JSON list of C-alpha atoms in Angstrom, two decimals:
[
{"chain": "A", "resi": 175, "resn": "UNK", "atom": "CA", "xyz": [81.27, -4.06, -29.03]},
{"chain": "A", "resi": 176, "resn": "UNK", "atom": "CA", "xyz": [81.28, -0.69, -27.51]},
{"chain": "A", "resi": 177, "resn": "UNK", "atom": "CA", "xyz": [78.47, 1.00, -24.81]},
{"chain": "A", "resi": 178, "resn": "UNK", "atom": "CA", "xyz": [76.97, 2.51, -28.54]},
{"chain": "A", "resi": 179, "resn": "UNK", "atom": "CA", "xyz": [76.77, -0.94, -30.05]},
{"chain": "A", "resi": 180, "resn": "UNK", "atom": "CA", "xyz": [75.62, -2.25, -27.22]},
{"chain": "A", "resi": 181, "resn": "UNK", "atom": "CA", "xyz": [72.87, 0.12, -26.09]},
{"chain": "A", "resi": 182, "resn": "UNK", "atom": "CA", "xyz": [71.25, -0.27, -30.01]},
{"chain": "A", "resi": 183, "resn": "UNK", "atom": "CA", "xyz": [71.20, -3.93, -30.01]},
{"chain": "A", "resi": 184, "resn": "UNK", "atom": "CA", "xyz": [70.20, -4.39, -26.44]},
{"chain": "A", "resi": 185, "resn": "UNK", "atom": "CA", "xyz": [67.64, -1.68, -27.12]},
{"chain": "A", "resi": 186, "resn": "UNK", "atom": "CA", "xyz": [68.66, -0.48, -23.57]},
{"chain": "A", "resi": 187, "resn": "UNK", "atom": "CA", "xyz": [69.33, 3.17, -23.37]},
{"chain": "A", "resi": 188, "resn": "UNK", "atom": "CA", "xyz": [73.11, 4.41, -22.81]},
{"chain": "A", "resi": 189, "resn": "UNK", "atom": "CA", "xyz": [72.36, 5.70, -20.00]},
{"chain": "A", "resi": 190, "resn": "UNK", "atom": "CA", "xyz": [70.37, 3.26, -18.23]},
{"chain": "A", "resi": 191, "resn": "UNK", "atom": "CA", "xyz": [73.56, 0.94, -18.79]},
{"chain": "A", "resi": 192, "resn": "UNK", "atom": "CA", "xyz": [75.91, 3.02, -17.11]},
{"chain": "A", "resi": 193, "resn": "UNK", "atom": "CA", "xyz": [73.00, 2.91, -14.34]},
{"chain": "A", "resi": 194, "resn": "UNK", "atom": "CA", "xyz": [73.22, -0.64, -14.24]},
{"chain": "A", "resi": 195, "resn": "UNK", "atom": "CA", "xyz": [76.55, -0.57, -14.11]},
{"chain": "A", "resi": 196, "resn": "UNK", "atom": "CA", "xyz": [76.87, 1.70, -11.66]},
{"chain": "A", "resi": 197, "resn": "UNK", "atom": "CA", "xyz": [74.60, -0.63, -9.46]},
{"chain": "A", "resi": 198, "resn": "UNK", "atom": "CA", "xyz": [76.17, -4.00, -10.16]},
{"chain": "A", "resi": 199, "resn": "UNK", "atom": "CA", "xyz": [73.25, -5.49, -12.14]},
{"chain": "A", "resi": 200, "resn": "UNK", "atom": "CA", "xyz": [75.76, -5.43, -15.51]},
{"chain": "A", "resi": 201, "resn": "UNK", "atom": "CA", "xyz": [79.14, -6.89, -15.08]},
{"chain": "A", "resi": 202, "resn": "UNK", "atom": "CA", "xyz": [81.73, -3.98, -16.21]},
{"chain": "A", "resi": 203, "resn": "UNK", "atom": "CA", "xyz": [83.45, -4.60, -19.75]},
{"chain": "A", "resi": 204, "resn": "UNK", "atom": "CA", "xyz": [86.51, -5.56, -20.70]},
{"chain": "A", "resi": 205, "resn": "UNK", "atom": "CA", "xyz": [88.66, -1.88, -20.28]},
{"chain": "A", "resi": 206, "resn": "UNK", "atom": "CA", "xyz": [90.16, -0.63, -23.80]},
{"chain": "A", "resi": 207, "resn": "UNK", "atom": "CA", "xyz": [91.53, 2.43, -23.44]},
{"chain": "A", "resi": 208, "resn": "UNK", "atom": "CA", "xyz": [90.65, 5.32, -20.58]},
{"chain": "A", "resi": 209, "resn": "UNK", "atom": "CA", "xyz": [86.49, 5.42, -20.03]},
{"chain": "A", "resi": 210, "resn": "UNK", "atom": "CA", "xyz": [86.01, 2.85, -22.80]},
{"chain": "A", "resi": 211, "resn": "UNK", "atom": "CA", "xyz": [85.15, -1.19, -22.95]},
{"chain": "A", "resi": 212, "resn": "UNK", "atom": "CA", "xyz": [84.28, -3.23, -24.69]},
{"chain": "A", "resi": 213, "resn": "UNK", "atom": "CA", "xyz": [81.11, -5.51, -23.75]},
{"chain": "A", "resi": 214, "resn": "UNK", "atom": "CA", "xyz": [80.35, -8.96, -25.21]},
{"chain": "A", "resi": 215, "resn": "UNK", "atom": "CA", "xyz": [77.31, -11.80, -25.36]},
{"chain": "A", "resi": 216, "resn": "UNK", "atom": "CA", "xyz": [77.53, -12.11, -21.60]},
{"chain": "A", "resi": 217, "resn": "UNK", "atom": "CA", "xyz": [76.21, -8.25, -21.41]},
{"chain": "A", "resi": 218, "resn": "UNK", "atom": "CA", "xyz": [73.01, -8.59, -24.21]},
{"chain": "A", "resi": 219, "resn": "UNK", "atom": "CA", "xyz": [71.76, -11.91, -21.99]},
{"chain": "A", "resi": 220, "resn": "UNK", "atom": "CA", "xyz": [72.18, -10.05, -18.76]},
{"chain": "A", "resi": 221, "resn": "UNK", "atom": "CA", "xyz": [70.41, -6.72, -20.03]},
{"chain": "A", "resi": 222, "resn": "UNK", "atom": "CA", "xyz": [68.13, -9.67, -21.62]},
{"chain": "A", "resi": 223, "resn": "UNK", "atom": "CA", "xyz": [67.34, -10.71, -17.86]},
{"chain": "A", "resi": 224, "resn": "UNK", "atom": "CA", "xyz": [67.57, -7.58, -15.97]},
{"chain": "A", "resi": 225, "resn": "UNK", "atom": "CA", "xyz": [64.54, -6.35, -18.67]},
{"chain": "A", "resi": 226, "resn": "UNK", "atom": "CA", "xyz": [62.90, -9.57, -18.07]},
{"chain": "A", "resi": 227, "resn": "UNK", "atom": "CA", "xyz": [62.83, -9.46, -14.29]},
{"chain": "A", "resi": 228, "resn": "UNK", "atom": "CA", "xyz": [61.55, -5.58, -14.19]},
{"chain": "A", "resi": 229, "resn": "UNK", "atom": "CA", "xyz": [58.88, -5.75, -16.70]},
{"chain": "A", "resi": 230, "resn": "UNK", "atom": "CA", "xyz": [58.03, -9.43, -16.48]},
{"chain": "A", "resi": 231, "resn": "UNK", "atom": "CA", "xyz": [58.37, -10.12, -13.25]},
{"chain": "A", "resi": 232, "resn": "UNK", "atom": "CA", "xyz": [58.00, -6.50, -11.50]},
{"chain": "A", "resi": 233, "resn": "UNK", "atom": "CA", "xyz": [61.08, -6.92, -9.66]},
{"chain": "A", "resi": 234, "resn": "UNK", "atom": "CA", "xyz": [62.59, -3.82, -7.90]},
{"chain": "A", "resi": 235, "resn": "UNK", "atom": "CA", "xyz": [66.48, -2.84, -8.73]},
{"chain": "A", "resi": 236, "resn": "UNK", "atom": "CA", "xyz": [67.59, -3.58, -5.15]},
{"chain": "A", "resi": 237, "resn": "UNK", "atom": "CA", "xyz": [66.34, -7.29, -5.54]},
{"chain": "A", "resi": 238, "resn": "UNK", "atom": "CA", "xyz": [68.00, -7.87, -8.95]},
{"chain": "A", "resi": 239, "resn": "UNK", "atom": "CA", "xyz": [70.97, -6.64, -7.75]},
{"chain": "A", "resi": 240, "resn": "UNK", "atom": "CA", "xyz": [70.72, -8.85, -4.73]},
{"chain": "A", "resi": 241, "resn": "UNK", "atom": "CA", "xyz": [70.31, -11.87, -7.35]},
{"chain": "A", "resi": 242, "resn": "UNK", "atom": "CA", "xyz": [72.98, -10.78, -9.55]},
{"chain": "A", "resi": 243, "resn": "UNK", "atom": "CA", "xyz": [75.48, -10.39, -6.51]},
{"chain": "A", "resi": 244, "resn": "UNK", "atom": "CA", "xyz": [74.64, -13.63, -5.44]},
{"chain": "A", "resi": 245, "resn": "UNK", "atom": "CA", "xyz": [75.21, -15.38, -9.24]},
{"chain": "A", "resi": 246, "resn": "UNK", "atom": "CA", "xyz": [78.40, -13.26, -9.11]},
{"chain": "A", "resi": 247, "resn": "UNK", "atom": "CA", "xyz": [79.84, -14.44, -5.67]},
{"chain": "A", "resi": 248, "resn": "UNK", "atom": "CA", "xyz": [78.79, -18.33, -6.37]},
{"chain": "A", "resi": 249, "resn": "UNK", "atom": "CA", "xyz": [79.91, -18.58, -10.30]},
{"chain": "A", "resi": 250, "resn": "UNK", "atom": "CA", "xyz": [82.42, -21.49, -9.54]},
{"chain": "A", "resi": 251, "resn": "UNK", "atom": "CA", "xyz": [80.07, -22.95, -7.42]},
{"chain": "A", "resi": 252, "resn": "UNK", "atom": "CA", "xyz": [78.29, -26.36, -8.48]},
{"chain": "A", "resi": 253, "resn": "UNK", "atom": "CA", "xyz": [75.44, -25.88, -10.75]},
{"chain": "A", "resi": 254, "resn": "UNK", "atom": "CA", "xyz": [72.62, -27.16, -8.17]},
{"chain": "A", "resi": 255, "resn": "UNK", "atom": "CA", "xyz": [74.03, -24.74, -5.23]},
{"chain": "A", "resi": 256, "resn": "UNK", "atom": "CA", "xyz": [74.58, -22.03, -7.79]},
{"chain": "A", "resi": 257, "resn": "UNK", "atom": "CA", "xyz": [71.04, -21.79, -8.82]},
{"chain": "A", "resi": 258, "resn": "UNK", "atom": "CA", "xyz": [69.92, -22.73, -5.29]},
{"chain": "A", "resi": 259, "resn": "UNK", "atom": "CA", "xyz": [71.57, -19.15, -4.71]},
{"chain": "A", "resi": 260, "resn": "UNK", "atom": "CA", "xyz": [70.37, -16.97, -7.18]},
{"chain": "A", "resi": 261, "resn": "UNK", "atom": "CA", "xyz": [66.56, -18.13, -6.67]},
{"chain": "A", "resi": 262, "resn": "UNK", "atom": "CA", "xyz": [67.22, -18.09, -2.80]},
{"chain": "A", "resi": 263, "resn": "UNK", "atom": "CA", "xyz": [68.24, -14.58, -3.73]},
{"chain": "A", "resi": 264, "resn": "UNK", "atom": "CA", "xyz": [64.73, -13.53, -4.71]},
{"chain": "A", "resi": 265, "resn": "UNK", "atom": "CA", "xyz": [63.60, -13.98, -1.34]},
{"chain": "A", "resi": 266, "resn": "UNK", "atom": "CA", "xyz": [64.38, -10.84, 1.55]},
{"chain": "A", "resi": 267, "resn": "UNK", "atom": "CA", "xyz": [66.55, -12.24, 4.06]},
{"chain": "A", "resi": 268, "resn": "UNK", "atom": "CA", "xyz": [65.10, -13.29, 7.02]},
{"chain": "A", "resi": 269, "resn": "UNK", "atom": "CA", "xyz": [65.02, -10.66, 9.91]},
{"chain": "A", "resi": 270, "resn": "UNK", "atom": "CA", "xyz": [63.61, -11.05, 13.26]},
{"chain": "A", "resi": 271, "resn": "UNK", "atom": "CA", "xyz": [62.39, -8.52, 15.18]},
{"chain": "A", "resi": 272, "resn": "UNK", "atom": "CA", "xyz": [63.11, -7.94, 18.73]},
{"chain": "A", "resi": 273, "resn": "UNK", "atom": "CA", "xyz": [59.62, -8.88, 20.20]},
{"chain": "A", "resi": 274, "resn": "UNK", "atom": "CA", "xyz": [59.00, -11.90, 18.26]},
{"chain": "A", "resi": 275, "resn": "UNK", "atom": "CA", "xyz": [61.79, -13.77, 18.44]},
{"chain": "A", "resi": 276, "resn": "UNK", "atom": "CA", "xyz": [60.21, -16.81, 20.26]},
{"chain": "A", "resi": 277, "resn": "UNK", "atom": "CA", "xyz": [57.64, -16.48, 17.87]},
{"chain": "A", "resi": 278, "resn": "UNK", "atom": "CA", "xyz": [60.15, -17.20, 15.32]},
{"chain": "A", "resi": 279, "resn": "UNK", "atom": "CA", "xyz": [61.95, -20.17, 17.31]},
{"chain": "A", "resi": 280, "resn": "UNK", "atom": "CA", "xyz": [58.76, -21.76, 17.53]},
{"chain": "A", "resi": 281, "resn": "UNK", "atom": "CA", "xyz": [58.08, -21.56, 13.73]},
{"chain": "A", "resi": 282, "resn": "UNK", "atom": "CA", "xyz": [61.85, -22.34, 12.56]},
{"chain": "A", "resi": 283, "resn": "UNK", "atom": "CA", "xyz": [61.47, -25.30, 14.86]},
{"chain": "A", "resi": 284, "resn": "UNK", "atom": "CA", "xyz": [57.82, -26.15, 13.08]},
{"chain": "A", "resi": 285, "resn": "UNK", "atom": "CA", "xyz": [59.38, -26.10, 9.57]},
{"chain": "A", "resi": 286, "resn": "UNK", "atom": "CA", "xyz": [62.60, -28.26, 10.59]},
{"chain": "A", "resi": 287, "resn": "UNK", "atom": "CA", "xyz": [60.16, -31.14, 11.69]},
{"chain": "A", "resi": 288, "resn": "UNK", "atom": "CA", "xyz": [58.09, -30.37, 8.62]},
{"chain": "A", "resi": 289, "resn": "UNK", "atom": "CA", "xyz": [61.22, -31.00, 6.41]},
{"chain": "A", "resi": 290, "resn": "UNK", "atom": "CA", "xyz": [61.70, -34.54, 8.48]},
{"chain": "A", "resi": 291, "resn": "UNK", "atom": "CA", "xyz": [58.45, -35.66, 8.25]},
{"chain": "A", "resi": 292, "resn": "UNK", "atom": "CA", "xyz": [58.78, -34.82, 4.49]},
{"chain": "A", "resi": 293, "resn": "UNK", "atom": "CA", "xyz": [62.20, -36.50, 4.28]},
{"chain": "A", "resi": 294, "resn": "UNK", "atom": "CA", "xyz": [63.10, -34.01, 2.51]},
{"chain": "A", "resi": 295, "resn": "UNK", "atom": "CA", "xyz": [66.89, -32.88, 1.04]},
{"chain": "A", "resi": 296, "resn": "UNK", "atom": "CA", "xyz": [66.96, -29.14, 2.38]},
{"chain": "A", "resi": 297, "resn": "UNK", "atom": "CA", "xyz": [68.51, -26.74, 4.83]},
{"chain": "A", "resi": 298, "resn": "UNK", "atom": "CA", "xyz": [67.94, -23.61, 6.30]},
{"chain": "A", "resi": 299, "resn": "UNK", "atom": "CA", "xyz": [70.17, -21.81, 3.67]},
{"chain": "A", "resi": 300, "resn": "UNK", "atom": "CA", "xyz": [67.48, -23.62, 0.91]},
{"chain": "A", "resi": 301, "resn": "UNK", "atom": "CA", "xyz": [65.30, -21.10, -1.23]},
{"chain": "A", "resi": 302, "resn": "UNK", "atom": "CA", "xyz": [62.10, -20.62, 0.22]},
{"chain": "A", "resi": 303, "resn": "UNK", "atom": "CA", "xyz": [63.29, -22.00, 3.73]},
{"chain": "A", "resi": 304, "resn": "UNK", "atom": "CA", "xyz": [63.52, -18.60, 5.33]},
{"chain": "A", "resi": 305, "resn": "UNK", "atom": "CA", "xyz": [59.65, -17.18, 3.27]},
{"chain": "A", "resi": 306, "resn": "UNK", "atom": "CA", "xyz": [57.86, -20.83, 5.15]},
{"chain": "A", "resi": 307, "resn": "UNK", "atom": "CA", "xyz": [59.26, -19.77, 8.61]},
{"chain": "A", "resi": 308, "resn": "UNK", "atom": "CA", "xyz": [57.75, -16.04, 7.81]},
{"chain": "A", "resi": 309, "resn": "UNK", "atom": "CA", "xyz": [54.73, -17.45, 6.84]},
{"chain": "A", "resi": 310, "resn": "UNK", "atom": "CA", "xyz": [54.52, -20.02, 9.57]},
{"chain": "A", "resi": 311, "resn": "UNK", "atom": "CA", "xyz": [54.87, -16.99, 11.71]},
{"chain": "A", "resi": 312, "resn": "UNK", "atom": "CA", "xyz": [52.00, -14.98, 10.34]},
{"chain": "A", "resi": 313, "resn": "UNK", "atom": "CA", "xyz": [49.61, -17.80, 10.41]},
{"chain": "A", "resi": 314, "resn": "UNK", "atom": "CA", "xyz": [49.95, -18.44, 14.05]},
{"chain": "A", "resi": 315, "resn": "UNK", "atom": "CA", "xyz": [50.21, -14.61, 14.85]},
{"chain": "A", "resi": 316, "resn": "UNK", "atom": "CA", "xyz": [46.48, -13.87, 13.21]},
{"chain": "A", "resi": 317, "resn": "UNK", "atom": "CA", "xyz": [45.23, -17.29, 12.74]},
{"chain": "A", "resi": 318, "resn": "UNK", "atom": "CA", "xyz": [45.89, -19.04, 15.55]},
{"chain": "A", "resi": 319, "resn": "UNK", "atom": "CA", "xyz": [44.98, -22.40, 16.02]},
{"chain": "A", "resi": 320, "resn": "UNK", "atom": "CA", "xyz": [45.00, -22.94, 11.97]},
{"chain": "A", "resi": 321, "resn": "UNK", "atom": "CA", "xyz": [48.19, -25.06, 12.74]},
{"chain": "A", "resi": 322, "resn": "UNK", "atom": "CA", "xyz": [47.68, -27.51, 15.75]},
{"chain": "A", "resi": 323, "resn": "UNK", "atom": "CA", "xyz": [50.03, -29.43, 14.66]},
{"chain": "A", "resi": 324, "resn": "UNK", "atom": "CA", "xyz": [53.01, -29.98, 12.13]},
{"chain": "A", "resi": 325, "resn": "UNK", "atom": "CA", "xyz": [52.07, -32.77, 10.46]},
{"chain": "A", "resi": 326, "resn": "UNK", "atom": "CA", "xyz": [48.61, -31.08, 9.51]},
{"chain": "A", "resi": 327, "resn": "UNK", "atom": "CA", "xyz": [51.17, -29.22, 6.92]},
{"chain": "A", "resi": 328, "resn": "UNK", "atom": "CA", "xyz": [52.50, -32.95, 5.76]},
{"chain": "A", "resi": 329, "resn": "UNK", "atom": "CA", "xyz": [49.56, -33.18, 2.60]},
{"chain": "A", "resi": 330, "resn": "UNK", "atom": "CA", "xyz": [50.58, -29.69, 1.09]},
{"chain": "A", "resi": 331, "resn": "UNK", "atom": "CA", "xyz": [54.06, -30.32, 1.12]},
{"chain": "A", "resi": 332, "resn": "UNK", "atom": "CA", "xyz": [53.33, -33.54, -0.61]},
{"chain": "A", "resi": 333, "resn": "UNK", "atom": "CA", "xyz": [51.55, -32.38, -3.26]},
{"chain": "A", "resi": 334, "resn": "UNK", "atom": "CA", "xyz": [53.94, -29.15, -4.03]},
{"chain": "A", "resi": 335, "resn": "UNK", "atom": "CA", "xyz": [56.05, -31.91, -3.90]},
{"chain": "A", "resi": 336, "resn": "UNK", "atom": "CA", "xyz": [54.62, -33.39, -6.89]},
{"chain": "A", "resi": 337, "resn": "UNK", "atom": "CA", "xyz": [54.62, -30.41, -8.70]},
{"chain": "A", "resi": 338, "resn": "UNK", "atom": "CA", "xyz": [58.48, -30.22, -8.43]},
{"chain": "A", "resi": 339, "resn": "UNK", "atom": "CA", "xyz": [58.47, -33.73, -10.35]},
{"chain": "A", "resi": 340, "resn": "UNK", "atom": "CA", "xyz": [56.54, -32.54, -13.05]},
{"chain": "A", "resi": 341, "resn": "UNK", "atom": "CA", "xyz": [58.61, -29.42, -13.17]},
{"chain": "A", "resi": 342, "resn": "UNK", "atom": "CA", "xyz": [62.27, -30.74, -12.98]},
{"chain": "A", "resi": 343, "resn": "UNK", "atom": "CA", "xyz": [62.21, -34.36, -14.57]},
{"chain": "A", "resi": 344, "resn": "UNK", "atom": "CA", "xyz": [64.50, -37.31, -13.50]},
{"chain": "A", "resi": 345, "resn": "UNK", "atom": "CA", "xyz": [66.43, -36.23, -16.56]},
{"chain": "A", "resi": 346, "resn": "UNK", "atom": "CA", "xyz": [67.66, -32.36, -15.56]},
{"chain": "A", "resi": 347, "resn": "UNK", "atom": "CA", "xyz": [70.82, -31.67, -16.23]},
{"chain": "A", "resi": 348, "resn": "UNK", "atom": "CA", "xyz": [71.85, -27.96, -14.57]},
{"chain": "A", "resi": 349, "resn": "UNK", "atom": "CA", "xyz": [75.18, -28.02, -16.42]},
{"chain": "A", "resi": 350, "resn": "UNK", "atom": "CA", "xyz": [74.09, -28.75, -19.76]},
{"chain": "A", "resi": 351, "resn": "UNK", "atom": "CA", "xyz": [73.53, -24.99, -20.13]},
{"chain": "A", "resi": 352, "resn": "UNK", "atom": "CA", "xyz": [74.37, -22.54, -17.13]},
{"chain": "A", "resi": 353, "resn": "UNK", "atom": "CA", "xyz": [72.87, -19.31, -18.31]},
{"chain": "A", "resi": 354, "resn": "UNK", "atom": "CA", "xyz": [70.02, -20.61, -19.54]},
{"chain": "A", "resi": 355, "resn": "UNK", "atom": "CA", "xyz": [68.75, -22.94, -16.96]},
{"chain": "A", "resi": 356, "resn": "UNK", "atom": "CA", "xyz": [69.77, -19.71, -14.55]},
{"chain": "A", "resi": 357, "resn": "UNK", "atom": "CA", "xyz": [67.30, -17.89, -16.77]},
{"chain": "A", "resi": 358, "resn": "UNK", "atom": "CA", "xyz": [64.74, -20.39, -16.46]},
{"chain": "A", "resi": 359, "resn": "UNK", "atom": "CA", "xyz": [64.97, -21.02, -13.26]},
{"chain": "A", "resi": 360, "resn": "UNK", "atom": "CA", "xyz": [65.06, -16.96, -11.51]},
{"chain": "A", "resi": 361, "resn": "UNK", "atom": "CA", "xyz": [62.18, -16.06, -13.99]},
{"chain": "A", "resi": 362, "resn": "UNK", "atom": "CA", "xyz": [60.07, -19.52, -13.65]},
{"chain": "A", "resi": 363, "resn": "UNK", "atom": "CA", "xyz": [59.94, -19.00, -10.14]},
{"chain": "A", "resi": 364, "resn": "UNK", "atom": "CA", "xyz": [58.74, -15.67, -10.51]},
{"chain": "A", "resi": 365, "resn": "UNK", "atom": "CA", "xyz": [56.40, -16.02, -13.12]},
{"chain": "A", "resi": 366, "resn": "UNK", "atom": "CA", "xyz": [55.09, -19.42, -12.40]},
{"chain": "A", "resi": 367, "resn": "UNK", "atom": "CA", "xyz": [54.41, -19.27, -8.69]},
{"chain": "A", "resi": 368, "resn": "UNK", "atom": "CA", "xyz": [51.28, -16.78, -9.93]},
{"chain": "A", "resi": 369, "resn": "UNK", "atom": "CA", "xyz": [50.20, -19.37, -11.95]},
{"chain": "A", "resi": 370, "resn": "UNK", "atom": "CA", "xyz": [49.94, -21.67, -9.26]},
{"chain": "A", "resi": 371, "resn": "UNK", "atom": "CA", "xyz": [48.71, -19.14, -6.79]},
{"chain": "A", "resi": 372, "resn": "UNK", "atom": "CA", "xyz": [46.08, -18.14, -9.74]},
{"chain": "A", "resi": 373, "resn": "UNK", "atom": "CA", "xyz": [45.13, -22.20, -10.21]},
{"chain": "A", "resi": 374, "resn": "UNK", "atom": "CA", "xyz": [44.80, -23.11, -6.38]},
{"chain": "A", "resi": 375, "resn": "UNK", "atom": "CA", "xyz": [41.95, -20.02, -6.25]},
{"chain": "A", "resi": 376, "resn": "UNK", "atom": "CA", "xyz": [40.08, -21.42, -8.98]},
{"chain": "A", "resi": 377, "resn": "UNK", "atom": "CA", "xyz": [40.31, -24.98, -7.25]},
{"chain": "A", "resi": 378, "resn": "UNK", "atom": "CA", "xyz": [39.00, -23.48, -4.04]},
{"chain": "A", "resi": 379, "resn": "UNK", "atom": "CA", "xyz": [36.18, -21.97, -6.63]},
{"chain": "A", "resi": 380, "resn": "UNK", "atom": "CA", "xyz": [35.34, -25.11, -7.72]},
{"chain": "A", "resi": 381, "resn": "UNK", "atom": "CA", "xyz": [35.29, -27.56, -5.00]},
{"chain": "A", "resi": 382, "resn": "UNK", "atom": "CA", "xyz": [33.23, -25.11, -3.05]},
{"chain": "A", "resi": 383, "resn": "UNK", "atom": "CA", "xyz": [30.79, -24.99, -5.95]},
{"chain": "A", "resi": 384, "resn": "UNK", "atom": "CA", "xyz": [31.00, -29.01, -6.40]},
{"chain": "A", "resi": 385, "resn": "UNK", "atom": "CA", "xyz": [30.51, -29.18, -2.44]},
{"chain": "A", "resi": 386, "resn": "UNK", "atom": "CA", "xyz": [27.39, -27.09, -2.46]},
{"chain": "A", "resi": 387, "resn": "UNK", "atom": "CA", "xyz": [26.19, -28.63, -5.20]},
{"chain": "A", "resi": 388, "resn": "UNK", "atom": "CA", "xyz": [26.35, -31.75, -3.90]},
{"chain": "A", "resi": 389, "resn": "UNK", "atom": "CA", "xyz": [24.50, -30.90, -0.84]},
{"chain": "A", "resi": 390, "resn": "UNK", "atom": "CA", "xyz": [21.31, -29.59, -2.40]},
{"chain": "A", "resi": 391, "resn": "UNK", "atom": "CA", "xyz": [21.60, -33.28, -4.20]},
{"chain": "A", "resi": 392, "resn": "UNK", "atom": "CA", "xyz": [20.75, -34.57, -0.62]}
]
């Protein structure tokens, strides 16, 4: 189909195609003739996707691109390290400043004995390794003494642990699929993770309710 074609089925504007081409988020057509391509199914699931992670998810351009360049780069790639990348993608690359760099050792050497105690498969390159050692960071920078010690950490990462075996059964198969377990995977972490966030608030609502209800029981 041609950019016309294309833009009314997509129900994405001509121009903003040519933005997103211009910007890497739509891989360019097949070339036809001088200025023209032709665009196939590969194009209406990425505008699909692109549309889903801006008004879904809220994502800005430069971090779509930066998860399209990565699905790009790593298409031959194995299915588990090629989705590893794109939702790694999501996630700014880790960037340590100049006067907290021991700050950071100390928290990239917290997580690595966080993964061991966990016995857990992952590296630094995993997604979400580089967001814990941020995080790890903050929480001793403004609430220090939160953390004493590593294995105080141990409990949480069990039980997100046993929400990634009611999310991806014994069962899951990455290659049945590519494109669609991509699309599952880049937008369920985006969209889920509020979910969670959302649930673990009301928890903390309720067992502080249960707690000081149980107290005036006394």
């Amino acid at each position: 189909m041609r950019m016309a074609e294309l833009s009314r089925r997509s129900g994405v504007p001509t121009a903003t195609i040519k933005y997103y081409l211009r910007e890497g988020l739509l891989p360019p057509g097949e070339p036809t003739a001088p200025n023209q391509a032709e665009y196939g199914q590969q194009h209406l699931d990425r505008l699909d996707l692109v549309r889903a992670l801006r008004e879904a998810a809220g994502l800005p351009i430069a971090t779509i691109a930066r998860v399209f360049a990565a699905m790009d780069r790593h298409r031959e790639d194995t299915p588990p390290e090629y989705l590893s990348i794109a939702v790694g993608a999501l996630s700014e690359p880790l960037a340590v400043p100049e006067d907290q760099i021991e700050a950071y050792a100390r928290a990239q050497a917290q997580v690595a004995e966080l993964l061991h105690l966990l016995g857990w498969n992952v590296d630094p390159d995993s997604p979400g390794h580089d967001d814990l050692v941020r995080a790890v960071v903050g929480v001793h920078r403004f609430l220090p003494g939160l953390i004493t010690e590593t294995k105080q950490l141990v409990p949480f990462g069990r039980t997100v642990r046993s929400l990634a075996d009611v999310e991806i059964p014994e069962t899951y198969d990455p290659a049945v699929d590519r494109s669609a377990v991509l699309r599952f995977s880049v937008l369920g972490t985006v969209l889920f993770e509020p979910v969670l966030l959302a649930l673990r608030k009301l928890a903390h609502t309720d067992r502080i309710r249960h707690t000081a209800a149980w107290r005036r029981r006394r």
